[in-house]
Amino acid sequence: MGVYILRAKWGPEAFKGVLANPADRRGPVEKLMAANKLTLRDMFYSPDRRETVMICEGHYDDVTAYTMIGFATGAFQDTTIENLISTEAMTAAMVSAQKRASAYSAPNEDEIDRILLEE
């Protein structure tokens, strides 16, 4: 399971909806996330960007399905999904990358070496 930041930029339909029925949207969001096998950790609204910002846990394909449903409402103009990993997972990725780096030789590496030797 992963941790994700989702950003959903509000469109005109979203603003029409909240003006017609002002209410905390967390409950419906949590319900829709649960239906998509996601857990909502926290939810915010960014007035400067006109976005709902959510932190959730789940699988990427379920997050993708969730955003498709959001788009289908016509309320959102754009969404982004950002995958977050722990510092422990990042350290493991660093070690893995270090081990695998020797398998790659950049196409321009010989040219760079030649230039350095000429200097």
Coordinates of C-alpha atoms in Angstrom, one line a residue:
M1 CA 0.0 0.0 0.0
G2 CA 1.2 3.5 -0.8
V3 CA 0.6 7.0 0.6
Y4 CA -0.5 9.6 -1.9
I5 CA -1.3 13.3 -2.0
L6 CA -4.2 14.0 -4.3
R7 CA -4.9 17.6 -5.5
A8 CA -8.3 18.3 -7.1
K9 CA -8.7 21.7 -8.7
W10 CA -12.3 22.9 -8.4
G11 CA -14.2 23.9 -11.5
P12 CA -17.3 26.0 -11.8
E13 CA -19.6 23.0 -10.9
A14 CA -17.8 22.6 -7.6
F15 CA -18.3 26.2 -6.7
K16 CA -22.0 26.1 -7.7
G17 CA -22.4 23.0 -5.5
V18 CA -20.9 24.5 -2.4
L19 CA -22.8 27.8 -2.8
A20 CA -26.1 25.8 -3.2
N21 CA -25.3 23.6 -0.2
P22 CA -22.5 24.8 2.1
A23 CA -21.2 21.7 4.0
D24 CA -18.1 20.0 5.1
R25 CA -17.2 17.7 2.2
R26 CA -15.0 15.3 4.2
G27 CA -17.8 12.8 4.9
P28 CA -18.7 12.2 1.3
V29 CA -15.0 12.1 0.2
E30 CA -14.3 9.6 2.9
K31 CA -17.2 7.4 1.8
L32 CA -16.2 7.5 -1.8
M33 CA -12.6 6.7 -0.9
A34 CA -13.7 3.7 1.2
A35 CA -15.8 2.5 -1.7
N36 CA -12.5 2.6 -3.7
K37 CA -10.5 0.8 -1.0
L38 CA -8.7 3.9 0.1
T39 CA -8.2 5.4 3.5
L40 CA -8.4 9.2 3.9
R41 CA -5.7 10.3 6.3
D42 CA -6.4 14.1 6.1
M43 CA -8.1 16.6 3.9
F44 CA -7.5 20.3 3.3
Y45 CA -8.6 23.1 1.1
S46 CA -6.1 25.4 -0.6
P47 CA -7.9 28.8 -1.3
D48 CA -4.9 30.1 -3.2
R49 CA -5.0 27.2 -5.7
R50 CA -8.8 26.4 -5.5
E51 CA -7.9 22.8 -4.7
T52 CA -8.9 20.2 -2.3
V53 CA -5.7 18.5 -1.0
M54 CA -6.1 14.9 0.4
I55 CA -3.6 12.5 1.9
C56 CA -4.7 8.9 1.5
E57 CA -3.5 5.4 1.7
G58 CA -4.2 2.6 -0.8
H59 CA -3.1 1.2 -4.1
Y60 CA -2.4 3.3 -7.2
D61 CA -5.1 1.7 -9.4
D62 CA -7.7 2.5 -6.7
V63 CA -6.5 6.1 -6.5
T64 CA -6.8 6.3 -10.3
A65 CA -10.3 5.0 -10.2
Y66 CA -11.2 7.5 -7.5
T67 CA -9.9 10.4 -9.6
M68 CA -11.9 9.2 -12.6
I69 CA -15.1 9.3 -10.6
G70 CA -14.3 12.8 -9.4
F71 CA -13.7 14.0 -13.0
A72 CA -17.0 12.4 -14.1
T73 CA -18.9 14.8 -11.8
G74 CA -17.7 17.7 -13.8
A75 CA -16.7 19.5 -10.6
F76 CA -13.0 19.3 -11.1
Q77 CA -10.8 20.8 -13.7
D78 CA -7.6 18.9 -12.9
T79 CA -6.2 16.4 -10.5
T80 CA -2.7 15.3 -9.6
I81 CA -1.5 12.2 -7.8
E82 CA 1.8 12.3 -5.9
N83 CA 3.3 9.1 -4.5
L84 CA 5.0 9.5 -1.2
I85 CA 7.5 7.1 0.3
S86 CA 9.0 6.9 3.8
T87 CA 12.6 8.0 4.5
E88 CA 13.3 4.3 5.2
A89 CA 12.0 3.4 1.7
M90 CA 14.0 6.2 0.2
T91 CA 17.2 4.9 1.8
A92 CA 16.5 1.4 0.5
A93 CA 16.0 2.9 -3.0
M94 CA 19.3 4.8 -2.7
V95 CA 21.1 1.5 -1.8
S96 CA 19.4 -0.3 -4.7
A97 CA 20.3 2.5 -7.1
Q98 CA 23.9 2.5 -6.0
K99 CA 24.1 -1.3 -6.7
R100 CA 22.5 -0.9 -10.1
A101 CA 24.3 2.2 -11.3
S102 CA 27.4 0.3 -12.5
A103 CA 25.2 -1.4 -15.1
Y104 CA 24.6 1.9 -16.9
S105 CA 27.0 3.8 -19.0
A106 CA 25.7 7.2 -20.3
P107 CA 26.0 7.5 -24.1
N108 CA 28.0 10.7 -23.7
E109 CA 30.3 9.4 -20.9
D110 CA 33.2 8.8 -23.3
E111 CA 32.9 12.3 -24.7
I112 CA 32.9 13.8 -21.3
D113 CA 36.0 11.8 -20.3
R114 CA 37.8 12.9 -23.6
I115 CA 37.0 16.6 -22.8
L116 CA 38.3 16.2 -19.2
L117 CA 41.5 14.6 -20.5
E118 CA 42.1 17.4 -23.0
E119 CA 41.9 20.0 -20.2

